[in-house]
């Protein structure tokens, strides 16, 4: 758990997650709340909370994905035949 938190708090993971959350969160806010905000001006505490969650979810997804990928790359393992074939295809492309 300590390693997971250390990786999740690293600057590169936080920067990536912030960029993803701002882009994806903005699109989702426009889709889910755009009419209420632009047409009706309907902004209350509940809507602001839901909008914050809309941005937080992509942040968490990006962080989980980044930490998982970093941990997998750090994990020593033997290449299976499928992995070796895939690596060969990537290197020869």
mmCIF file with all atom_site columns, N, CA and C in Angstrom, residues 6-64:
data_model
loop_
_atom_site.group_PDB
_atom_site.id
_atom_site.type_symbol
_atom_site.label_atom_id
_atom_site.label_alt_id
_atom_site.label_comp_id
_atom_site.label_asym_id
_atom_site.label_entity_id
_atom_site.label_seq_id
_atom_site.pdbx_PDB_ins_code
_atom_site.Cartn_x
_atom_site.Cartn_y
_atom_site.Cartn_z
_atom_site.occupancy
_atom_site.B_iso_or_equiv
_atom_site.pdbx_formal_charge
_atom_site.auth_seq_id
_atom_site.auth_comp_id
_atom_site.auth_asym_id
_atom_site.auth_atom_id
_atom_site.pdbx_PDB_model_num
ATOM 1   N N  . UNK A 1 6  ? 2.946   6.076  -2.772  1.00 0.00 ? 6  UNK A N  1
ATOM 2   C CA . UNK A 1 6  ? 4.124   6.818  -3.197  1.00 0.00 ? 6  UNK A CA 1
ATOM 3   C C  . UNK A 1 6  ? 4.074   7.083  -4.707  1.00 0.00 ? 6  UNK A C  1
ATOM 4   N N  . UNK A 1 7  ? 3.714   6.059  -5.477  1.00 0.00 ? 7  UNK A N  1
ATOM 5   C CA . UNK A 1 7  ? 3.611   6.224  -6.931  1.00 0.00 ? 7  UNK A CA 1
ATOM 6   C C  . UNK A 1 7  ? 2.461   7.169  -7.271  1.00 0.00 ? 7  UNK A C  1
ATOM 7   N N  . UNK A 1 8  ? 1.320   6.992  -6.624  1.00 0.00 ? 8  UNK A N  1
ATOM 8   C CA . UNK A 1 8  ? 0.150   7.838  -6.910  1.00 0.00 ? 8  UNK A CA 1
ATOM 9   C C  . UNK A 1 8  ? 0.430   9.296  -6.604  1.00 0.00 ? 8  UNK A C  1
ATOM 10  N N  . UNK A 1 9  ? 1.291   9.574  -5.636  1.00 0.00 ? 9  UNK A N  1
ATOM 11  C CA . UNK A 1 9  ? 1.589   10.949 -5.247  1.00 0.00 ? 9  UNK A CA 1
ATOM 12  C C  . UNK A 1 9  ? 2.765   11.527 -6.029  1.00 0.00 ? 9  UNK A C  1
ATOM 13  N N  . UNK A 1 10 ? 3.377   10.734 -6.913  1.00 0.00 ? 10 UNK A N  1
ATOM 14  C CA . UNK A 1 10 ? 4.510   11.247 -7.690  1.00 0.00 ? 10 UNK A CA 1
ATOM 15  C C  . UNK A 1 10 ? 4.032   12.356 -8.632  1.00 0.00 ? 10 UNK A C  1
ATOM 16  N N  . UNK A 1 11 ? 4.934   13.269 -8.928  1.00 0.00 ? 11 UNK A N  1
ATOM 17  C CA . UNK A 1 11 ? 4.581   14.447 -9.726  1.00 0.00 ? 11 UNK A CA 1
ATOM 18  C C  . UNK A 1 11 ? 4.053   14.070 -11.106 1.00 0.00 ? 11 UNK A C  1
ATOM 19  N N  . UNK A 1 12 ? 4.665   13.087 -11.757 1.00 0.00 ? 12 UNK A N  1
ATOM 20  C CA . UNK A 1 12 ? 4.236   12.736 -13.116 1.00 0.00 ? 12 UNK A CA 1
ATOM 21  C C  . UNK A 1 12 ? 2.824   12.152 -13.130 1.00 0.00 ? 12 UNK A C  1
ATOM 22  N N  . UNK A 1 13 ? 2.502   11.332 -12.140 1.00 0.00 ? 13 UNK A N  1
ATOM 23  C CA . UNK A 1 13 ? 1.159   10.739 -12.077 1.00 0.00 ? 13 UNK A CA 1
ATOM 24  C C  . UNK A 1 13 ? 0.135   11.827 -11.768 1.00 0.00 ? 13 UNK A C  1
ATOM 25  N N  . UNK A 1 14 ? 0.464   12.722 -10.839 1.00 0.00 ? 14 UNK A N  1
ATOM 26  C CA . UNK A 1 14 ? -0.480  13.799 -10.504 1.00 0.00 ? 14 UNK A CA 1
ATOM 27  C C  . UNK A 1 14 ? -0.699  14.741 -11.693 1.00 0.00 ? 14 UNK A C  1
ATOM 28  N N  . UNK A 1 15 ? 0.373   15.076 -12.418 1.00 0.00 ? 15 UNK A N  1
ATOM 29  C CA . UNK A 1 15 ? 0.221   15.948 -13.601 1.00 0.00 ? 15 UNK A CA 1
ATOM 30  C C  . UNK A 1 15 ? -0.663  15.294 -14.658 1.00 0.00 ? 15 UNK A C  1
ATOM 31  N N  . UNK A 1 16 ? -0.391  14.022 -14.934 1.00 0.00 ? 16 UNK A N  1
ATOM 32  C CA . UNK A 1 16 ? -1.173  13.307 -15.948 1.00 0.00 ? 16 UNK A CA 1
ATOM 33  C C  . UNK A 1 16 ? -2.638  13.215 -15.527 1.00 0.00 ? 16 UNK A C  1
ATOM 34  N N  . UNK A 1 17 ? -2.880  12.857 -14.295 1.00 0.00 ? 17 UNK A N  1
ATOM 35  C CA . UNK A 1 17 ? -4.255  12.717 -13.810 1.00 0.00 ? 17 UNK A CA 1
ATOM 36  C C  . UNK A 1 17 ? -4.984  14.053 -13.820 1.00 0.00 ? 17 UNK A C  1
ATOM 37  N N  . UNK A 1 18 ? -4.276  15.129 -13.494 1.00 0.00 ? 18 UNK A N  1
ATOM 38  C CA . UNK A 1 18 ? -4.898  16.455 -13.518 1.00 0.00 ? 18 UNK A CA 1
ATOM 39  C C  . UNK A 1 18 ? -5.283  16.845 -14.935 1.00 0.00 ? 18 UNK A C  1
ATOM 40  N N  . UNK A 1 19 ? -4.391  16.644 -15.891 1.00 0.00 ? 19 UNK A N  1
ATOM 41  C CA . UNK A 1 19 ? -4.715  16.960 -17.294 1.00 0.00 ? 19 UNK A CA 1
ATOM 42  C C  . UNK A 1 19 ? -5.910  16.154 -17.778 1.00 0.00 ? 19 UNK A C  1
ATOM 43  N N  . UNK A 1 20 ? -5.887  14.853 -17.504 1.00 0.00 ? 20 UNK A N  1
ATOM 44  C CA . UNK A 1 20 ? -6.990  13.988 -17.933 1.00 0.00 ? 20 UNK A CA 1
ATOM 45  C C  . UNK A 1 20 ? -8.295  14.432 -17.285 1.00 0.00 ? 20 UNK A C  1
ATOM 46  N N  . UNK A 1 21 ? -8.260  14.712 -15.989 1.00 0.00 ? 21 UNK A N  1
ATOM 47  C CA . UNK A 1 21 ? -9.503  15.067 -15.293 1.00 0.00 ? 21 UNK A CA 1
ATOM 48  C C  . UNK A 1 21 ? -10.060 16.398 -15.780 1.00 0.00 ? 21 UNK A C  1
ATOM 49  N N  . UNK A 1 22 ? -9.191  17.350 -16.086 1.00 0.00 ? 22 UNK A N  1
ATOM 50  C CA . UNK A 1 22 ? -9.684  18.641 -16.574 1.00 0.00 ? 22 UNK A CA 1
ATOM 51  C C  . UNK A 1 22 ? -10.311 18.514 -17.962 1.00 0.00 ? 22 UNK A C  1
ATOM 52  N N  . UNK A 1 23 ? -9.683  17.738 -18.824 1.00 0.00 ? 23 UNK A N  1
ATOM 53  C CA . UNK A 1 23 ? -10.219 17.564 -20.184 1.00 0.00 ? 23 UNK A CA 1
ATOM 54  C C  . UNK A 1 23 ? -11.496 16.730 -20.157 1.00 0.00 ? 23 UNK A C  1
ATOM 55  N N  . UNK A 1 24 ? -11.401 15.530 -19.598 1.00 0.00 ? 24 UNK A N  1
ATOM 56  C CA . UNK A 1 24 ? -12.556 14.624 -19.581 1.00 0.00 ? 24 UNK A CA 1
ATOM 57  C C  . UNK A 1 24 ? -13.665 15.196 -18.702 1.00 0.00 ? 24 UNK A C  1
ATOM 58  N N  . UNK A 1 25 ? -13.300 15.734 -17.552 1.00 0.00 ? 25 UNK A N  1
ATOM 59  C CA . UNK A 1 25 ? -14.298 16.316 -16.653 1.00 0.00 ? 25 UNK A CA 1
ATOM 60  C C  . UNK A 1 25 ? -15.050 17.466 -17.293 1.00 0.00 ? 25 UNK A C  1
ATOM 61  N N  . UNK A 1 26 ? -14.338 18.324 -18.032 1.00 0.00 ? 26 UNK A N  1
ATOM 62  C CA . UNK A 1 26 ? -15.002 19.447 -18.715 1.00 0.00 ? 26 UNK A CA 1
ATOM 63  C C  . UNK A 1 26 ? -16.003 18.966 -19.752 1.00 0.00 ? 26 UNK A C  1
ATOM 64  N N  . UNK A 1 27 ? -15.601 17.954 -20.508 1.00 0.00 ? 27 UNK A N  1
ATOM 65  C CA . UNK A 1 27 ? -16.510 17.399 -21.515 1.00 0.00 ? 27 UNK A CA 1
ATOM 66  C C  . UNK A 1 27 ? -17.738 16.792 -20.837 1.00 0.00 ? 27 UNK A C  1
ATOM 67  N N  . UNK A 1 28 ? -17.519 16.034 -19.768 1.00 0.00 ? 28 UNK A N  1
ATOM 68  C CA . UNK A 1 28 ? -18.650 15.410 -19.074 1.00 0.00 ? 28 UNK A CA 1
ATOM 69  C C  . UNK A 1 28 ? -19.551 16.446 -18.404 1.00 0.00 ? 28 UNK A C  1
ATOM 70  N N  . UNK A 1 29 ? -18.966 17.502 -17.852 1.00 0.00 ? 29 UNK A N  1
ATOM 71  C CA . UNK A 1 29 ? -19.788 18.569 -17.264 1.00 0.00 ? 29 UNK A CA 1
ATOM 72  C C  . UNK A 1 29 ? -20.629 19.230 -18.344 1.00 0.00 ? 29 UNK A C  1
ATOM 73  N N  . UNK A 1 30 ? -20.039 19.478 -19.503 1.00 0.00 ? 30 UNK A N  1
ATOM 74  C CA . UNK A 1 30 ? -20.803 20.083 -20.600 1.00 0.00 ? 30 UNK A CA 1
ATOM 75  C C  . UNK A 1 30 ? -21.954 19.171 -21.025 1.00 0.00 ? 30 UNK A C  1
ATOM 76  N N  . UNK A 1 31 ? -21.694 17.887 -21.108 1.00 0.00 ? 31 UNK A N  1
ATOM 77  C CA . UNK A 1 31 ? -22.734 16.936 -21.516 1.00 0.00 ? 31 UNK A CA 1
ATOM 78  C C  . UNK A 1 31 ? -23.826 16.826 -20.452 1.00 0.00 ? 31 UNK A C  1
ATOM 79  N N  . UNK A 1 32 ? -23.411 16.640 -19.202 1.00 0.00 ? 32 UNK A N  1
ATOM 80  C CA . UNK A 1 32 ? -24.370 16.345 -18.139 1.00 0.00 ? 32 UNK A CA 1
ATOM 81  C C  . UNK A 1 32 ? -25.018 17.570 -17.499 1.00 0.00 ? 32 UNK A C  1
ATOM 82  N N  . UNK A 1 33 ? -24.347 18.710 -17.520 1.00 0.00 ? 33 UNK A N  1
ATOM 83  C CA . UNK A 1 33 ? -24.850 19.877 -16.805 1.00 0.00 ? 33 UNK A CA 1
ATOM 84  C C  . UNK A 1 33 ? -24.946 21.123 -17.684 1.00 0.00 ? 33 UNK A C  1
ATOM 85  N N  . UNK A 1 34 ? -24.550 21.016 -18.929 1.00 0.00 ? 34 UNK A N  1
ATOM 86  C CA . UNK A 1 34 ? -24.492 22.185 -19.803 1.00 0.00 ? 34 UNK A CA 1
ATOM 87  C C  . UNK A 1 34 ? -25.803 22.928 -19.938 1.00 0.00 ? 34 UNK A C  1
ATOM 88  N N  . UNK A 1 35 ? -26.884 22.201 -20.156 1.00 0.00 ? 35 UNK A N  1
ATOM 89  C CA . UNK A 1 35 ? -28.180 22.869 -20.324 1.00 0.00 ? 35 UNK A CA 1
ATOM 90  C C  . UNK A 1 35 ? -28.604 23.584 -19.047 1.00 0.00 ? 35 UNK A C  1
ATOM 91  N N  . UNK A 1 36 ? -28.399 22.956 -17.909 1.00 0.00 ? 36 UNK A N  1
ATOM 92  C CA . UNK A 1 36 ? -28.775 23.576 -16.634 1.00 0.00 ? 36 UNK A CA 1
ATOM 93  C C  . UNK A 1 36 ? -27.940 24.827 -16.368 1.00 0.00 ? 36 UNK A C  1
ATOM 94  N N  . UNK A 1 37 ? -26.667 24.787 -16.723 1.00 0.00 ? 37 UNK A N  1
ATOM 95  C CA . UNK A 1 37 ? -25.788 25.927 -16.464 1.00 0.00 ? 37 UNK A CA 1
ATOM 96  C C  . UNK A 1 37 ? -26.025 27.070 -17.445 1.00 0.00 ? 37 UNK A C  1
ATOM 97  N N  . UNK A 1 38 ? -26.081 26.741 -18.725 1.00 0.00 ? 38 UNK A N  1
ATOM 98  C CA . UNK A 1 38 ? -26.165 27.785 -19.754 1.00 0.00 ? 38 UNK A CA 1
ATOM 99  C C  . UNK A 1 38 ? -27.573 28.299 -19.987 1.00 0.00 ? 38 UNK A C  1
ATOM 100 N N  . UNK A 1 39 ? -28.554 27.415 -20.002 1.00 0.00 ? 39 UNK A N  1
ATOM 101 C CA . UNK A 1 39 ? -29.912 27.822 -20.342 1.00 0.00 ? 39 UNK A CA 1
ATOM 102 C C  . UNK A 1 39 ? -30.721 28.291 -19.135 1.00 0.00 ? 39 UNK A C  1
ATOM 103 N N  . UNK A 1 40 ? -30.516 27.616 -18.011 1.00 0.00 ? 40 UNK A N  1
ATOM 104 C CA . UNK A 1 40 ? -31.336 27.932 -16.843 1.00 0.00 ? 40 UNK A CA 1
ATOM 105 C C  . UNK A 1 40 ? -30.570 28.620 -15.721 1.00 0.00 ? 40 UNK A C  1
ATOM 106 N N  . UNK A 1 41 ? -29.247 28.615 -15.789 1.00 0.00 ? 41 UNK A N  1
ATOM 107 C CA . UNK A 1 41 ? -28.459 29.184 -14.708 1.00 0.00 ? 41 UNK A CA 1
ATOM 108 C C  . UNK A 1 41 ? -28.676 28.461 -13.392 1.00 0.00 ? 41 UNK A C  1
ATOM 109 N N  . UNK A 1 42 ? -28.968 27.186 -13.474 1.00 0.00 ? 42 UNK A N  1
ATOM 110 C CA . UNK A 1 42 ? -29.300 26.375 -12.305 1.00 0.00 ? 42 UNK A CA 1
ATOM 111 C C  . UNK A 1 42 ? -28.022 25.871 -11.640 1.00 0.00 ? 42 UNK A C  1
ATOM 112 N N  . UNK A 1 43 ? -27.512 26.650 -10.695 1.00 0.00 ? 43 UNK A N  1
ATOM 113 C CA . UNK A 1 43 ? -26.309 26.258 -9.965  1.00 0.00 ? 43 UNK A CA 1
ATOM 114 C C  . UNK A 1 43 ? -26.627 26.302 -8.475  1.00 0.00 ? 43 UNK A C  1
ATOM 115 N N  . UNK A 1 44 ? -26.564 25.138 -7.853  1.00 0.00 ? 44 UNK A N  1
ATOM 116 C CA . UNK A 1 44 ? -26.746 25.063 -6.415  1.00 0.00 ? 44 UNK A CA 1
ATOM 117 C C  . UNK A 1 44 ? -25.657 24.164 -5.846  1.00 0.00 ? 44 UNK A C  1
ATOM 118 N N  . UNK A 1 45 ? -25.666 23.970 -4.551  1.00 0.00 ? 45 UNK A N  1
ATOM 119 C CA . UNK A 1 45 ? -24.617 23.179 -3.902  1.00 0.00 ? 45 UNK A CA 1
ATOM 120 C C  . UNK A 1 45 ? -24.605 21.739 -4.383  1.00 0.00 ? 45 UNK A C  1
ATOM 121 N N  . UNK A 1 46 ? -25.760 21.171 -4.592  1.00 0.00 ? 46 UNK A N  1
ATOM 122 C CA . UNK A 1 46 ? -25.835 19.779 -5.054  1.00 0.00 ? 46 UNK A CA 1
ATOM 123 C C  . UNK A 1 46 ? -25.219 19.650 -6.438  1.00 0.00 ? 46 UNK A C  1
ATOM 124 N N  . UNK A 1 47 ? -25.557 20.577 -7.331  1.00 0.00 ? 47 UNK A N  1
ATOM 125 C CA . UNK A 1 47 ? -24.996 20.528 -8.689  1.00 0.00 ? 47 UNK A CA 1
ATOM 126 C C  . UNK A 1 47 ? -23.486 20.738 -8.650  1.00 0.00 ? 47 UNK A C  1
ATOM 127 N N  . UNK A 1 48 ? -23.002 21.663 -7.836  1.00 0.00 ? 48 UNK A N  1
ATOM 128 C CA . UNK A 1 48 ? -21.563 21.880 -7.723  1.00 0.00 ? 48 UNK A CA 1
ATOM 129 C C  . UNK A 1 48 ? -20.854 20.640 -7.191  1.00 0.00 ? 48 UNK A C  1
ATOM 130 N N  . UNK A 1 49 ? -21.470 19.964 -6.239  1.00 0.00 ? 49 UNK A N  1
ATOM 131 C CA . UNK A 1 49 ? -20.903 18.721 -5.716  1.00 0.00 ? 49 UNK A CA 1
ATOM 132 C C  . UNK A 1 49 ? -20.838 17.657 -6.808  1.00 0.00 ? 49 UNK A C  1
ATOM 133 N N  . UNK A 1 50 ? -21.913 17.524 -7.568  1.00 0.00 ? 50 UNK A N  1
ATOM 134 C CA . UNK A 1 50 ? -21.929 16.546 -8.660  1.00 0.00 ? 50 UNK A CA 1
ATOM 135 C C  . UNK A 1 50 ? -20.907 16.896 -9.730  1.00 0.00 ? 50 UNK A C  1
ATOM 136 N N  . UNK A 1 51 ? -20.703 18.172 -9.997  1.00 0.00 ? 51 UNK A N  1
ATOM 137 C CA . UNK A 1 51 ? -19.692 18.593 -10.964 1.00 0.00 ? 51 UNK A CA 1
ATOM 138 C C  . UNK A 1 51 ? -18.284 18.274 -10.448 1.00 0.00 ? 51 UNK A C  1
ATOM 139 N N  . UNK A 1 52 ? -18.059 18.459 -9.162  1.00 0.00 ? 52 UNK A N  1
ATOM 140 C CA . UNK A 1 52 ? -16.757 18.112 -8.576  1.00 0.00 ? 52 UNK A CA 1
ATOM 141 C C  . UNK A 1 52 ? -16.503 16.614 -8.695  1.00 0.00 ? 52 UNK A C  1
ATOM 142 N N  . UNK A 1 53 ? -17.524 15.809 -8.447  1.00 0.00 ? 53 UNK A N  1
ATOM 143 C CA . UNK A 1 53 ? -17.384 14.362 -8.622  1.00 0.00 ? 53 UNK A CA 1
ATOM 144 C C  . UNK A 1 53 ? -17.110 14.003 -10.076 1.00 0.00 ? 53 UNK A C  1
ATOM 145 N N  . UNK A 1 54 ? -17.718 14.756 -10.985 1.00 0.00 ? 54 UNK A N  1
ATOM 146 C CA . UNK A 1 54 ? -17.521 14.516 -12.411 1.00 0.00 ? 54 UNK A CA 1
ATOM 147 C C  . UNK A 1 54 ? -16.064 14.725 -12.806 1.00 0.00 ? 54 UNK A C  1
ATOM 148 N N  . UNK A 1 55 ? -15.379 15.616 -12.137 1.00 0.00 ? 55 UNK A N  1
ATOM 149 C CA . UNK A 1 55 ? -13.956 15.846 -12.399 1.00 0.00 ? 55 UNK A CA 1
ATOM 150 C C  . UNK A 1 55 ? -13.098 14.866 -11.603 1.00 0.00 ? 55 UNK A C  1
ATOM 151 N N  . UNK A 1 56 ? -13.535 14.498 -10.406 1.00 0.00 ? 56 UNK A N  1
ATOM 152 C CA . UNK A 1 56 ? -12.759 13.601 -9.552  1.00 0.00 ? 56 UNK A CA 1
ATOM 153 C C  . UNK A 1 56 ? -12.670 12.189 -10.117 1.00 0.00 ? 56 UNK A C  1
ATOM 154 N N  . UNK A 1 57 ? -13.723 11.720 -10.751 1.00 0.00 ? 57 UNK A N  1
ATOM 155 C CA . UNK A 1 57 ? -13.730 10.349 -11.254 1.00 0.00 ? 57 UNK A CA 1
ATOM 156 C C  . UNK A 1 57 ? -12.649 10.130 -12.312 1.00 0.00 ? 57 UNK A C  1
ATOM 157 N N  . UNK A 1 58 ? -12.511 10.980 -13.348 1.00 0.00 ? 58 UNK A N  1
ATOM 158 C CA . UNK A 1 58 ? -11.420 10.757 -14.291 1.00 0.00 ? 58 UNK A CA 1
ATOM 159 C C  . UNK A 1 58 ? -10.038 10.880 -13.636 1.00 0.00 ? 58 UNK A C  1
ATOM 160 N N  . UNK A 1 59 ? -9.909  11.730 -12.611 1.00 0.00 ? 59 UNK A N  1
ATOM 161 C CA . UNK A 1 59 ? -8.640  11.834 -11.890 1.00 0.00 ? 59 UNK A CA 1
ATOM 162 C C  . UNK A 1 59 ? -8.300  10.490 -11.250 1.00 0.00 ? 59 UNK A C  1
ATOM 163 N N  . UNK A 1 60 ? -9.273  9.898  -10.582 1.00 0.00 ? 60 UNK A N  1
ATOM 164 C CA . UNK A 1 60 ? -9.042  8.606  -9.924  1.00 0.00 ? 60 UNK A CA 1
ATOM 165 C C  . UNK A 1 60 ? -8.770  7.494  -10.930 1.00 0.00 ? 60 UNK A C  1
ATOM 166 N N  . UNK A 1 61 ? -9.500  7.487  -12.024 1.00 0.00 ? 61 UNK A N  1
ATOM 167 C CA . UNK A 1 61 ? -9.292  6.459  -13.044 1.00 0.00 ? 61 UNK A CA 1
ATOM 168 C C  . UNK A 1 61 ? -7.892  6.585  -13.639 1.00 0.00 ? 61 UNK A C  1
ATOM 169 N N  . UNK A 1 62 ? -7.479  7.795  -13.958 1.00 0.00 ? 62 UNK A N  1
ATOM 170 C CA . UNK A 1 62 ? -6.143  8.004  -14.506 1.00 0.00 ? 62 UNK A CA 1
ATOM 171 C C  . UNK A 1 62 ? -5.064  7.606  -13.507 1.00 0.00 ? 62 UNK A C  1
ATOM 172 N N  . UNK A 1 63 ? -5.258  7.966  -12.250 1.00 0.00 ? 63 UNK A N  1
ATOM 173 C CA . UNK A 1 63 ? -4.281  7.609  -11.222 1.00 0.00 ? 63 UNK A CA 1
ATOM 174 C C  . UNK A 1 63 ? -4.185  6.096  -11.064 1.00 0.00 ? 63 UNK A C  1
ATOM 175 N N  . UNK A 1 64 ? -5.331  5.430  -10.972 1.00 0.00 ? 64 UNK A N  1
ATOM 176 C CA . UNK A 1 64 ? -5.334  3.968  -10.841 1.00 0.00 ? 64 UNK A CA 1
ATOM 177 C C  . UNK A 1 64 ? -4.631  3.306  -12.021 1.00 0.00 ? 64 UNK A C  1
#
